[in-house]
Coordinates of C-alpha atoms in Angstrom, one line a residue:
Chain A
X1 CA -89.6 10.5 -28.9
X2 CA -87.6 10.0 -31.9
X3 CA -85.1 12.5 -30.4
X4 CA -84.8 10.6 -27.4
X5 CA -84.1 7.4 -29.4
X6 CA -81.4 9.2 -31.5
X7 CA -79.8 10.9 -28.5
X8 CA -79.7 7.6 -26.6
X9 CA -78.0 5.8 -29.8
X10 CA -75.5 8.7 -30.1
X11 CA -74.7 8.4 -26.5
X12 CA -74.1 4.7 -26.8
X13 CA -71.8 5.2 -29.9
X14 CA -69.9 8.1 -28.2
X15 CA -69.3 5.7 -25.3
X16 CA -67.9 3.0 -27.6
X17 CA -70.6 0.6 -26.6
X18 CA -72.1 0.5 -30.2
X19 CA -70.0 0.8 -33.3
X20 CA -72.0 2.7 -36.3
X21 CA -72.0 1.3 -39.9
X22 CA -74.0 4.0 -41.6
X23 CA -77.1 1.9 -41.6
X24 CA -80.0 2.4 -39.0
X25 CA -80.3 -0.6 -36.9
X26 CA -77.0 -2.2 -37.7
X27 CA -74.2 -1.9 -35.3
X28 CA -71.1 -3.4 -34.0
X29 CA -70.9 -4.0 -30.3
X30 CA -67.8 -3.4 -28.0
X31 CA -66.3 -6.0 -26.0
X32 CA -68.2 -4.6 -22.8
X33 CA -71.4 -4.7 -24.6
X34 CA -70.9 -8.3 -25.6
X35 CA -69.8 -9.2 -22.2
X36 CA -73.1 -7.9 -20.6
X37 CA -75.0 -10.0 -23.4
X38 CA -73.1 -13.2 -22.6
X39 CA -73.4 -12.8 -18.7
X40 CA -77.3 -12.2 -19.2
X41 CA -77.3 -15.3 -21.5
X42 CA -75.8 -17.2 -18.7
X43 CA -78.4 -15.9 -16.3
X44 CA -81.1 -17.3 -18.5
X45 CA -79.4 -20.7 -18.4
X46 CA -79.3 -20.4 -14.6
X47 CA -83.1 -19.8 -14.3
X48 CA -84.0 -22.1 -17.1
X49 CA -81.3 -24.8 -17.5
X50 CA -82.8 -27.0 -14.8
X51 CA -85.6 -27.9 -17.0
X52 CA -83.6 -30.1 -19.1
X53 CA -84.3 -28.6 -22.6
X54 CA -82.7 -29.9 -25.6
X55 CA -80.1 -27.4 -26.7
X56 CA -80.1 -26.5 -30.3
X57 CA -78.2 -23.7 -32.1
X58 CA -79.2 -22.6 -35.6
X59 CA -77.2 -20.1 -37.8
X60 CA -78.9 -16.7 -38.5
X61 CA -80.5 -18.4 -41.7
X62 CA -83.2 -20.8 -42.2
X63 CA -84.1 -23.1 -45.2
X64 CA -86.3 -21.3 -47.6
X65 CA -88.7 -24.2 -48.2
X66 CA -89.4 -24.2 -44.4
X67 CA -89.5 -20.4 -44.3
X68 CA -92.1 -20.6 -47.0
X69 CA -94.2 -23.3 -45.2
X70 CA -94.1 -21.3 -41.9
X71 CA -96.6 -18.7 -42.9
X72 CA -94.4 -15.8 -41.8
X73 CA -94.9 -14.2 -45.4
X74 CA -98.9 -14.1 -44.6
X75 CA -98.4 -12.1 -41.4
X76 CA -94.9 -10.3 -41.6
X77 CA -93.9 -9.9 -45.2
X78 CA -92.4 -6.4 -44.4
X79 CA -90.0 -7.9 -42.0
X80 CA -88.5 -10.9 -43.7
X81 CA -85.1 -10.9 -45.2
X82 CA -84.4 -13.2 -48.3
X83 CA -80.7 -13.9 -49.2
X84 CA -79.8 -13.4 -52.9
X85 CA -76.6 -14.2 -54.8
X86 CA -74.9 -13.6 -58.3
X87 CA -75.4 -16.8 -60.3
X88 CA -74.0 -15.4 -63.7
X89 CA -70.9 -15.8 -65.8
X90 CA -68.0 -13.7 -66.5
X91 CA -69.9 -11.4 -68.8
X92 CA -72.6 -10.9 -66.3
X93 CA -70.0 -10.2 -63.9
X94 CA -68.5 -7.5 -66.0
X95 CA -72.0 -6.0 -66.3
X96 CA -72.3 -6.1 -62.5
X97 CA -69.1 -4.2 -62.0
X98 CA -70.0 -1.8 -64.5
X99 CA -73.2 -0.9 -63.0
X100 CA -71.7 -0.7 -59.5
X101 CA -68.9 1.6 -60.9
X102 CA -71.5 3.9 -62.3
X103 CA -73.6 4.1 -59.3
X104 CA -76.5 2.2 -61.0
X105 CA -78.7 -0.4 -59.3
X106 CA -76.8 -3.7 -59.7
X107 CA -78.8 -5.9 -57.0
X108 CA -81.7 -6.5 -59.2
X109 CA -79.7 -9.2 -60.9
X110 CA -79.2 -11.1 -57.9
X111 CA -81.2 -14.2 -57.5
X112 CA -82.7 -15.8 -54.5
X113 CA -80.9 -18.6 -52.7
X114 CA -82.3 -21.3 -50.6
X115 CA -81.6 -19.3 -47.4
X116 CA -83.9 -16.7 -45.6
X117 CA -82.8 -14.9 -42.6
X118 CA -83.9 -16.2 -39.4
X119 CA -87.1 -14.2 -38.4
X120 CA -87.3 -15.5 -34.8
X121 CA -85.0 -18.0 -33.1
X122 CA -87.7 -20.5 -32.7
X123 CA -88.6 -20.8 -36.4
X124 CA -86.3 -23.9 -37.3
X125 CA -87.3 -25.6 -34.2
X126 CA -90.9 -26.7 -35.3
X127 CA -89.7 -28.7 -38.5
X128 CA -86.9 -30.0 -36.5
X129 CA -89.3 -31.6 -34.0
X130 CA -91.8 -32.7 -36.5
X131 CA -89.0 -34.7 -38.3
X132 CA -88.4 -36.7 -35.0
X133 CA -91.8 -38.1 -35.2
X134 CA -94.5 -38.3 -32.3
X135 CA -93.8 -36.2 -29.0
X136 CA -92.9 -37.9 -25.9
X137 CA -95.5 -37.9 -23.1
X138 CA -94.2 -34.9 -21.4
X139 CA -93.7 -32.8 -24.6
X140 CA -90.8 -31.4 -26.1
X141 CA -88.7 -28.3 -24.6
X142 CA -86.1 -26.7 -26.6
X143 CA -83.4 -24.2 -25.9
X144 CA -82.3 -22.0 -29.0
X145 CA -80.3 -18.7 -29.4
X146 CA -79.5 -17.0 -32.6
X147 CA -79.0 -13.7 -34.5
X148 CA -82.3 -12.8 -36.1
X149 CA -83.2 -10.0 -39.0
X150 CA -86.0 -7.8 -39.2
X151 CA -86.2 -5.2 -41.9
X152 CA -87.2 -2.2 -39.8
X153 CA -84.6 0.5 -40.0
X154 CA -84.9 2.6 -37.0
X155 CA -83.2 5.4 -35.0
X156 CA -84.1 3.4 -32.0
X157 CA -81.2 1.4 -30.8
X158 CA -83.5 -1.0 -29.2
X159 CA -85.0 -1.8 -32.6
X160 CA -82.1 -3.3 -34.6
X161 CA -82.3 -5.0 -38.1
X162 CA -79.9 -7.8 -36.7
X163 CA -80.2 -8.7 -33.1
X164 CA -80.1 -11.8 -30.9
X165 CA -83.0 -13.7 -29.4
X166 CA -82.7 -16.4 -26.7
X167 CA -85.9 -18.8 -26.5
X168 CA -87.2 -21.7 -24.8
X169 CA -89.8 -23.4 -26.9
X170 CA -92.5 -26.0 -25.6
X171 CA -94.4 -28.4 -27.8
X172 CA -97.0 -30.6 -26.1
X173 CA -100.6 -30.5 -24.9
X174 CA -102.5 -27.2 -24.2
X175 CA -102.2 -27.7 -20.6
X176 CA -98.3 -28.5 -20.9
X177 CA -97.6 -25.4 -23.0
X178 CA -99.9 -23.1 -20.9
X179 CA -98.1 -24.2 -17.7
X180 CA -94.8 -23.7 -19.4
X181 CA -95.8 -20.3 -20.4
X182 CA -97.2 -19.2 -17.1
X183 CA -94.1 -20.3 -15.3
X184 CA -92.0 -18.3 -17.6
X185 CA -94.1 -15.1 -17.1
X186 CA -93.4 -15.5 -13.4
X187 CA -89.6 -16.5 -13.8
X188 CA -89.0 -13.7 -16.4
X189 CA -90.3 -11.1 -14.1
X190 CA -88.3 -12.4 -11.1
X191 CA -85.1 -12.9 -13.3
X192 CA -85.5 -9.2 -14.7
X193 CA -86.3 -7.8 -11.1
X194 CA -83.1 -9.5 -9.9
X195 CA -81.2 -7.0 -12.4
X196 CA -82.9 -4.0 -10.6
X197 CA -84.9 -3.1 -13.8
X198 CA -88.2 -1.3 -13.6
X199 CA -90.5 -4.0 -15.3
X200 CA -94.2 -4.1 -16.2
X201 CA -95.8 -7.2 -17.9
X202 CA -98.7 -6.4 -20.3
X203 CA -100.9 -7.9 -23.0
X204 CA -99.4 -7.3 -26.5
X205 CA -99.8 -8.4 -30.2
X206 CA -97.4 -9.1 -33.1
X207 CA -96.9 -6.3 -35.7
X208 CA -99.2 -8.0 -38.2
X209 CA -99.1 -6.5 -41.8
X210 CA -101.9 -4.5 -43.3
X211 CA -105.6 -4.2 -42.7
X212 CA -106.2 -7.9 -42.2
X213 CA -103.4 -7.7 -39.8
X214 CA -105.1 -5.2 -37.7
X215 CA -107.8 -7.8 -37.0
X216 CA -105.3 -10.5 -36.3
X217 CA -103.6 -8.3 -33.7
X218 CA -106.9 -7.5 -32.1
X219 CA -107.9 -11.0 -32.0
X220 CA -104.5 -12.0 -30.5
X221 CA -105.2 -9.6 -27.6
X222 CA -108.6 -10.6 -27.1
X223 CA -107.3 -14.1 -26.5
X224 CA -104.6 -13.2 -24.4
X225 CA -102.0 -15.0 -26.5
X226 CA -99.1 -12.7 -26.1
X227 CA -97.6 -11.0 -23.2
X228 CA -94.5 -8.8 -22.9
X229 CA -92.3 -7.8 -20.1
X230 CA -91.7 -3.9 -20.9
X231 CA -88.8 -1.7 -19.6
X232 CA -88.4 2.1 -20.5
X233 CA -85.2 2.3 -22.7
X234 CA -85.2 5.3 -25.1
X235 CA -88.7 6.5 -23.9
X236 CA -90.4 6.5 -20.6
X237 CA -93.8 6.9 -22.3
X238 CA -93.3 3.9 -24.6
X239 CA -91.4 1.2 -22.9
X240 CA -89.7 -1.6 -24.8
X241 CA -90.6 -5.1 -25.0
X242 CA -87.7 -7.1 -23.7
X243 CA -89.1 -10.5 -23.1
X244 CA -92.2 -12.0 -24.7
X245 CA -94.4 -14.9 -23.7
X246 CA -96.2 -16.4 -26.7
X247 CA -99.0 -19.0 -26.9
X248 CA -99.4 -20.1 -30.5
X249 CA -102.3 -22.5 -29.8
X250 CA -102.3 -25.1 -32.5
X251 CA -100.8 -22.8 -35.3
X252 CA -97.5 -24.3 -35.7
X253 CA -98.8 -27.8 -34.7
X254 CA -101.1 -27.6 -37.6
X255 CA -98.4 -26.2 -40.1
X256 CA -96.0 -28.8 -39.2
X257 CA -98.2 -31.7 -38.1
X258 CA -97.0 -31.9 -34.7
X259 CA -98.8 -34.5 -32.7
X260 CA -98.9 -35.6 -28.9
X261 CA -98.8 -39.2 -28.2
X262 CA -102.6 -39.5 -28.4
X263 CA -102.7 -38.2 -32.0
X264 CA -103.9 -34.6 -31.2
X265 CA -102.4 -31.7 -32.9
X266 CA -99.8 -30.2 -30.5
X267 CA -100.1 -26.8 -29.1
X268 CA -96.7 -24.6 -28.8
X269 CA -95.6 -21.6 -26.7
X270 CA -92.3 -19.7 -26.3
X271 CA -90.6 -17.3 -24.2
X272 CA -88.3 -15.0 -26.1
X273 CA -85.4 -12.8 -24.5
X274 CA -84.2 -9.9 -26.6
X275 CA -80.7 -9.9 -25.8
X276 CA -79.6 -6.4 -27.2
X277 CA -82.7 -4.9 -25.5
X278 CA -82.0 -6.2 -22.2
X279 CA -78.4 -4.9 -22.4
X280 CA -79.6 -1.6 -23.3
X281 CA -82.1 -1.6 -20.6
X282 CA -79.1 -2.4 -18.2
X283 CA -77.0 0.6 -19.7
X284 CA -80.0 2.9 -19.7
X285 CA -80.9 2.2 -15.9
X286 CA -77.4 1.5 -14.4
X287 CA -75.2 3.6 -16.5
X288 CA -72.5 3.1 -19.3
X289 CA -69.9 2.0 -16.6
X290 CA -70.5 -1.5 -15.8
X291 CA -67.9 -1.3 -13.0
X292 CA -70.3 1.4 -11.4
X293 CA -73.4 -0.8 -11.6
X294 CA -75.2 -1.7 -8.4
X295 CA -73.2 -4.3 -6.4
X296 CA -76.2 -6.5 -6.4
X297 CA -76.6 -6.4 -10.1
X298 CA -72.9 -7.0 -10.6
X299 CA -73.1 -10.1 -8.3
X300 CA -76.2 -11.6 -10.4
X301 CA -74.2 -11.1 -13.6
X302 CA -70.7 -11.7 -12.8
X303 CA -71.2 -13.8 -9.7
Chain B
X1 CA -64.4 -37.5 -52.5
X2 CA -67.9 -36.5 -52.6
X3 CA -69.0 -39.7 -51.1
X4 CA -66.5 -39.3 -48.2
X5 CA -68.2 -35.9 -47.5
X6 CA -71.6 -37.0 -47.7
X7 CA -71.0 -40.1 -45.4
X8 CA -69.3 -38.0 -42.8
X9 CA -72.1 -35.5 -42.9
X10 CA -74.6 -38.1 -42.6
X11 CA -72.8 -39.7 -39.7
X12 CA -72.7 -36.2 -38.0
X13 CA -76.4 -35.9 -38.5
X14 CA -77.1 -39.5 -37.1
X15 CA -75.0 -38.6 -34.2
X16 CA -77.2 -35.6 -33.5
X17 CA -74.2 -33.2 -33.7
X18 CA -75.6 -31.5 -36.7
X19 CA -79.4 -31.0 -37.4
X20 CA -80.3 -31.0 -41.1
X21 CA -82.7 -28.3 -42.7
X22 CA -82.9 -29.7 -46.2
X23 CA -80.4 -27.2 -47.6
X24 CA -76.9 -28.1 -48.2
X25 CA -74.5 -26.3 -46.1
X26 CA -77.3 -25.0 -43.6
X27 CA -77.3 -26.9 -40.3
X28 CA -78.3 -26.5 -36.8
X29 CA -75.9 -27.5 -34.2
X30 CA -76.3 -29.6 -31.0
X31 CA -75.4 -28.3 -27.6
X32 CA -72.2 -30.5 -27.6
X33 CA -71.2 -29.2 -31.0
X34 CA -71.6 -25.5 -29.8
X35 CA -69.8 -26.3 -26.4
X36 CA -66.9 -27.6 -28.4
X37 CA -66.9 -24.3 -30.6
X38 CA -67.4 -22.1 -27.4
X39 CA -64.3 -24.0 -25.7
X40 CA -62.1 -23.5 -28.9
X41 CA -63.2 -20.0 -29.0
X42 CA -62.1 -19.5 -25.4
X43 CA -58.6 -21.3 -26.3
X44 CA -58.2 -18.7 -29.0
X45 CA -58.5 -16.0 -26.4
X46 CA -56.0 -17.8 -24.1
X47 CA -53.2 -17.8 -27.0
X48 CA -54.3 -14.3 -28.3
X49 CA -55.9 -12.3 -25.6
X50 CA -52.7 -11.1 -24.0
X51 CA -52.0 -8.9 -27.0
X52 CA -54.5 -6.3 -26.1
X53 CA -56.7 -6.6 -29.0
X54 CA -59.7 -4.1 -29.2
X55 CA -62.6 -6.5 -29.1
X56 CA -65.4 -5.7 -31.7
X57 CA -68.3 -7.9 -32.3
X58 CA -70.3 -7.4 -35.4
X59 CA -73.7 -8.9 -36.4
X60 CA -73.7 -11.4 -39.5
X61 CA -74.6 -8.3 -41.7
X62 CA -72.4 -5.5 -42.9
X63 CA -73.7 -2.0 -44.5
X64 CA -74.3 -2.2 -48.2
X65 CA -72.3 0.8 -48.9
X66 CA -69.3 -0.6 -47.1
X67 CA -69.7 -3.8 -48.8
X68 CA -69.6 -2.2 -52.2
X69 CA -66.7 -0.2 -51.4
X70 CA -64.9 -3.2 -50.2
X71 CA -64.0 -4.6 -53.7
X72 CA -65.5 -8.0 -52.7
X73 CA -67.7 -8.0 -55.8
X74 CA -64.7 -7.8 -58.0
X75 CA -63.1 -10.9 -56.7
X76 CA -65.9 -13.1 -55.2
X77 CA -69.3 -12.1 -56.7
X78 CA -70.4 -15.7 -56.5
X79 CA -69.9 -16.0 -52.8
X80 CA -71.8 -12.7 -51.7
X81 CA -75.3 -12.8 -50.2
X82 CA -77.3 -9.7 -50.4
X83 CA -80.3 -9.2 -48.2
X84 CA -83.8 -8.4 -49.9
X85 CA -86.9 -7.4 -48.6
X86 CA -90.6 -6.9 -49.5
X87 CA -91.4 -3.1 -49.8
X88 CA -95.0 -3.4 -51.3
X89 CA -98.4 -2.5 -50.4
X90 CA -101.2 -4.6 -49.7
X91 CA -102.1 -5.4 -53.1
X92 CA -98.5 -6.5 -53.8
X93 CA -98.7 -8.6 -50.8
X94 CA -101.6 -10.5 -52.1
X95 CA -99.8 -10.9 -55.2
X96 CA -96.9 -12.4 -53.4
X97 CA -99.3 -14.7 -51.5
X98 CA -100.9 -15.8 -54.6
X99 CA -97.5 -16.6 -56.4
X100 CA -96.2 -18.5 -53.3
X101 CA -99.6 -20.6 -53.1
X102 CA -99.3 -21.6 -56.7
X103 CA -95.6 -22.6 -56.3
X104 CA -94.5 -19.6 -58.5
X105 CA -91.4 -17.7 -58.2
X106 CA -92.1 -14.9 -55.6
X107 CA -88.6 -13.7 -54.7
X108 CA -87.9 -11.5 -57.7
X109 CA -90.3 -8.9 -56.2
X110 CA -88.0 -8.7 -53.3
X111 CA -85.8 -5.5 -53.2
X112 CA -82.3 -5.0 -51.9
X113 CA -82.1 -3.6 -48.4
X114 CA -78.8 -1.8 -47.1
X115 CA -77.7 -5.1 -45.5
X116 CA -75.3 -7.6 -47.2
X117 CA -74.3 -10.7 -45.3
X118 CA -70.7 -10.5 -43.7
X119 CA -68.4 -12.3 -46.2
X120 CA -65.4 -12.7 -43.6
X121 CA -65.3 -11.4 -39.9
X122 CA -63.0 -8.7 -40.5
X123 CA -64.8 -6.7 -43.2
X124 CA -66.4 -4.3 -41.1
X125 CA -63.1 -3.8 -39.2
X126 CA -61.4 -1.7 -41.9
X127 CA -64.0 1.1 -42.2
X128 CA -64.5 1.3 -38.5
X129 CA -60.7 1.7 -38.0
X130 CA -60.6 4.4 -40.9
X131 CA -63.4 6.2 -39.0
X132 CA -61.2 6.6 -36.1
X133 CA -58.4 8.7 -37.8
X134 CA -54.7 8.1 -38.0
X135 CA -53.5 5.0 -36.4
X136 CA -51.5 4.8 -33.1
X137 CA -47.7 4.3 -33.7
X138 CA -48.0 0.5 -32.7
X139 CA -50.8 0.2 -35.2
X140 CA -54.2 -1.4 -34.5
X141 CA -54.9 -4.8 -33.4
X142 CA -58.7 -6.0 -33.4
X143 CA -60.3 -9.1 -32.4
X144 CA -63.6 -10.0 -34.2
X145 CA -66.0 -12.9 -34.3
X146 CA -69.1 -13.4 -36.4
X147 CA -71.3 -15.8 -38.5
X148 CA -70.3 -15.2 -42.1
X149 CA -72.2 -16.3 -45.4
X150 CA -70.8 -17.6 -48.6
X151 CA -73.0 -18.9 -51.3
X152 CA -71.4 -22.3 -51.9
X153 CA -74.0 -25.2 -51.3
X154 CA -71.9 -28.3 -50.7
X155 CA -72.3 -31.9 -49.4
X156 CA -69.0 -31.2 -47.5
X157 CA -70.0 -30.3 -43.8
X158 CA -66.7 -28.5 -43.6
X159 CA -68.2 -26.1 -46.2
X160 CA -71.2 -24.5 -44.8
X161 CA -73.2 -21.6 -46.2
X162 CA -73.3 -19.9 -42.8
X163 CA -70.5 -20.6 -40.5
X164 CA -68.4 -18.7 -37.9
X165 CA -65.0 -17.1 -38.2
X166 CA -62.9 -15.7 -35.3
X167 CA -60.2 -13.3 -36.5
X168 CA -57.4 -11.1 -35.1
X169 CA -56.8 -8.2 -37.6
X170 CA -53.5 -6.1 -37.7
X171 CA -53.3 -2.7 -39.3
X172 CA -49.9 -0.8 -39.3
X173 CA -46.6 -0.6 -41.1
X174 CA -45.6 -3.4 -43.4
X175 CA -43.1 -4.6 -40.7
X176 CA -45.8 -4.5 -37.9
X177 CA -48.3 -6.7 -40.0
X178 CA -45.7 -9.0 -41.2
X179 CA -44.5 -9.8 -37.7
X180 CA -48.0 -10.2 -36.6
X181 CA -48.6 -12.7 -39.3
X182 CA -45.6 -14.8 -38.6
X183 CA -46.2 -14.9 -34.9
X184 CA -49.6 -16.2 -35.7
X185 CA -48.4 -18.8 -38.2
X186 CA -46.3 -20.1 -35.2
X187 CA -48.9 -19.6 -32.5
X188 CA -51.7 -21.2 -34.7
X189 CA -49.6 -24.3 -35.3
X190 CA -48.8 -24.8 -31.7
X191 CA -52.4 -24.0 -30.7
X192 CA -53.7 -26.6 -33.1
X193 CA -51.0 -29.3 -32.1
X194 CA -52.0 -28.9 -28.5
X195 CA -55.5 -30.3 -29.7
X196 CA -53.6 -33.3 -31.1
X197 CA -54.7 -32.7 -34.5
X198 CA -52.5 -33.5 -37.7
X199 CA -51.5 -30.1 -39.2
X200 CA -49.8 -29.0 -42.2
X201 CA -49.2 -25.2 -43.0
X202 CA -49.1 -24.6 -46.8
X203 CA -49.1 -21.6 -49.4
X204 CA -52.8 -21.0 -50.6
X205 CA -54.9 -18.6 -52.4
X206 CA -58.5 -17.3 -52.4
X207 CA -61.2 -18.5 -54.5
X208 CA -61.2 -15.6 -56.9
X209 CA -63.9 -15.6 -59.6
X210 CA -63.4 -16.3 -63.4
X211 CA -60.5 -16.2 -65.7
X212 CA -59.0 -13.0 -64.3
X213 CA -59.5 -14.5 -61.0
X214 CA -57.0 -17.5 -61.9
X215 CA -54.3 -14.7 -62.4
X216 CA -55.1 -13.2 -59.1
X217 CA -54.7 -16.5 -57.5
X218 CA -51.5 -17.3 -59.0
X219 CA -50.1 -13.8 -58.1
X220 CA -51.2 -14.2 -54.6
X221 CA -49.4 -17.5 -54.4
X222 CA -46.2 -16.2 -56.1
X223 CA -46.0 -13.5 -53.5
X224 CA -46.8 -15.8 -50.6
X225 CA -49.7 -13.6 -49.3
X226 CA -51.9 -16.4 -48.0
X227 CA -51.0 -19.4 -45.8
X228 CA -53.5 -22.0 -44.6
X229 CA -53.3 -24.4 -41.6
X230 CA -54.7 -27.7 -43.2
X231 CA -56.3 -30.8 -41.3
X232 CA -57.8 -33.7 -43.1
X233 CA -61.5 -33.8 -42.2
X234 CA -63.8 -35.3 -44.9
X235 CA -60.9 -36.5 -47.2
X236 CA -57.4 -37.5 -46.5
X237 CA -56.1 -36.4 -50.0
X238 CA -57.6 -32.9 -49.9
X239 CA -57.2 -31.5 -46.3
X240 CA -59.5 -28.6 -45.2
X241 CA -58.2 -25.2 -44.4
X242 CA -59.0 -24.6 -40.8
X243 CA -57.0 -21.4 -40.1
X244 CA -55.7 -18.9 -42.7
X245 CA -52.9 -16.3 -42.3
X246 CA -53.4 -13.4 -44.6
X247 CA -51.3 -10.5 -45.7
X248 CA -53.2 -8.0 -47.7
X249 CA -50.5 -5.5 -48.4
X250 CA -51.8 -2.2 -49.0
X251 CA -55.2 -3.3 -50.5
X252 CA -57.3 -2.5 -47.6
X253 CA -55.3 0.6 -46.7
X254 CA -55.9 2.1 -50.1
X255 CA -59.4 1.2 -50.2
X256 CA -60.2 2.8 -46.9
X257 CA -57.6 5.4 -46.6
X258 CA -55.9 3.9 -43.6
X259 CA -52.8 5.7 -42.6
X260 CA -49.8 5.1 -40.4
X261 CA -48.9 8.1 -38.3
X262 CA -46.2 9.1 -40.9
X263 CA -48.9 9.4 -43.6
X264 CA -47.9 6.2 -45.3
X265 CA -50.8 3.8 -46.6
X266 CA -51.1 1.1 -43.9
X267 CA -50.7 -2.5 -44.5
X268 CA -53.0 -5.0 -43.1
X269 CA -52.9 -8.8 -42.1
X270 CA -55.3 -11.1 -40.5
X271 CA -55.5 -14.6 -39.0
X272 CA -58.8 -16.4 -39.3
X273 CA -60.2 -19.3 -37.5
X274 CA -62.9 -21.4 -39.2
X275 CA -64.7 -22.3 -36.0
X276 CA -67.0 -25.1 -37.3
X277 CA -64.2 -26.5 -39.3
X278 CA -62.0 -27.0 -36.2
X279 CA -64.8 -28.5 -34.3
X280 CA -65.4 -31.1 -37.1
X281 CA -61.6 -31.7 -37.4
X282 CA -61.9 -32.5 -33.6
X283 CA -65.0 -34.8 -34.0
X284 CA -63.2 -36.5 -37.0
X285 CA -60.0 -37.2 -35.2
X286 CA -61.1 -37.7 -31.7
X287 CA -64.5 -39.3 -32.2
X288 CA -68.1 -38.2 -31.7
X289 CA -68.1 -38.7 -28.1
X290 CA -66.2 -35.7 -26.5
X291 CA -66.1 -37.5 -23.2
X292 CA -63.9 -40.1 -24.7
X293 CA -61.5 -37.5 -26.4
X294 CA -57.9 -37.9 -25.2
X295 CA -57.3 -36.5 -21.7
X296 CA -54.8 -33.9 -22.9
X297 CA -57.1 -32.7 -25.4
X298 CA -60.0 -32.4 -22.9
X299 CA -57.6 -30.7 -20.4
X300 CA -56.7 -28.0 -23.0
X301 CA -60.5 -27.4 -23.9
X302 CA -62.3 -27.9 -20.6
X303 CA -59.3 -27.1 -18.2

């Protein structure tokens, strides 16, 4: 499996679609790769833009105090990236440079800033909605898109450390958010089938940390809280999750005190699109030359 | 001055153009704000796309080994952001959660990853060009665009910690890169004047660290290596650099062993566009309602 991943990555690099940096999971993208991502992003808007979502665009970092409150460290401590900076004087600077020069570890003198890398595009949405007071009767619908970070260096080009996620997020009553999620399971499948990709939708779980995490994962599956749309990319046996459909129940509602107009704790759900993964799926199944892609697929993306 | 900055920031937040996070310099953007950034980005392509630049798009992080080699820590240690992660076991995780719960510092147990936040969009370009071997006779021209991080929390909305920079980068003979820079000083001014913004181009210097840094800054000015296009945003007296035109001489050529076809060390130059700053300048001078902007400006951006 790992061989297939490395071979696919090397082929993408040889074709100039990805630019290596010497760090697994950290790549530049060519203009062609980016064009595919942008066209796919527009396609999502074509399918979802009619719902009147509130468009928010956050940078790739979130506020540390919001991140700490989010509970992410309970479930996924191994994936988070905190941003640290030098806060010393000139003498400390000389010491830093000396250690760097001599090949010693210099990063242990870096101190945490108030910024943490965005772990999923929707994380800054919940405190933002909470700030705005009680929800409207028909709930809140938000459209977000950002670079996200997960510390999981991998040979698999579909498992990058820095990647983009587009999401629609729904906050409201259990009925509202379940209907939102169900509609996106159907739309997501139809959207991806319009790109002539082989898709399967399956029950899934998040990569919770540790032993307690295994129980959380099992419980998440038992309750049918997470579905993924899978496409074979680097491996036929282990297809890659390209879209995910998540029902958080009252998890974020309780954390951020999100309330429906009648005072009940709000429920939330989101649909997430892994932008690089979808681009890679298209390159895998239709070839590296976008001009040679099936005419129907080109028509969907480039109109 | 600071009052003017905070007042402008608060007005942008009240208008919904920026979304506060509780951290100075870290904001979400509304759909309207993003649309202005995207239209301005397209306008840059209109002015620069005909030069045949190689389009590269890097994520908001660079490889640590490339960052260490880049010399950034010599000049700007105070601005860099290193990415750190939890690498412990379940016992360490329990300890992390306990410290978090009790309001203690937990981030000092985070260890550096191989990712550093991108300090300027062009930083990953030089090692990428170096990898490709000797330059072509007419040099190399690259188009990059990414989120960048600088650790400088500020009340000034034009001084964000996470912001976007579009750049064209030229690598070649001193004559080639000087001609590139001169053409962009002229194009940049004309481009910005087409948006009916009050601009001035002036000599500038980078914010080098410490006492030695003051000498570097003076030397940079004496040699005329850096020019900025300035527009009043939060303050009329201290206008904000929205574009910069930089001649690095052989700094990056020596660092990365970039060579012209005759074996000489290559020189480099870049033009950088501060995307959020330009958007803020437009909101400052034409108002918060984009529909009420001058027809000529709307025509340039929305066609």
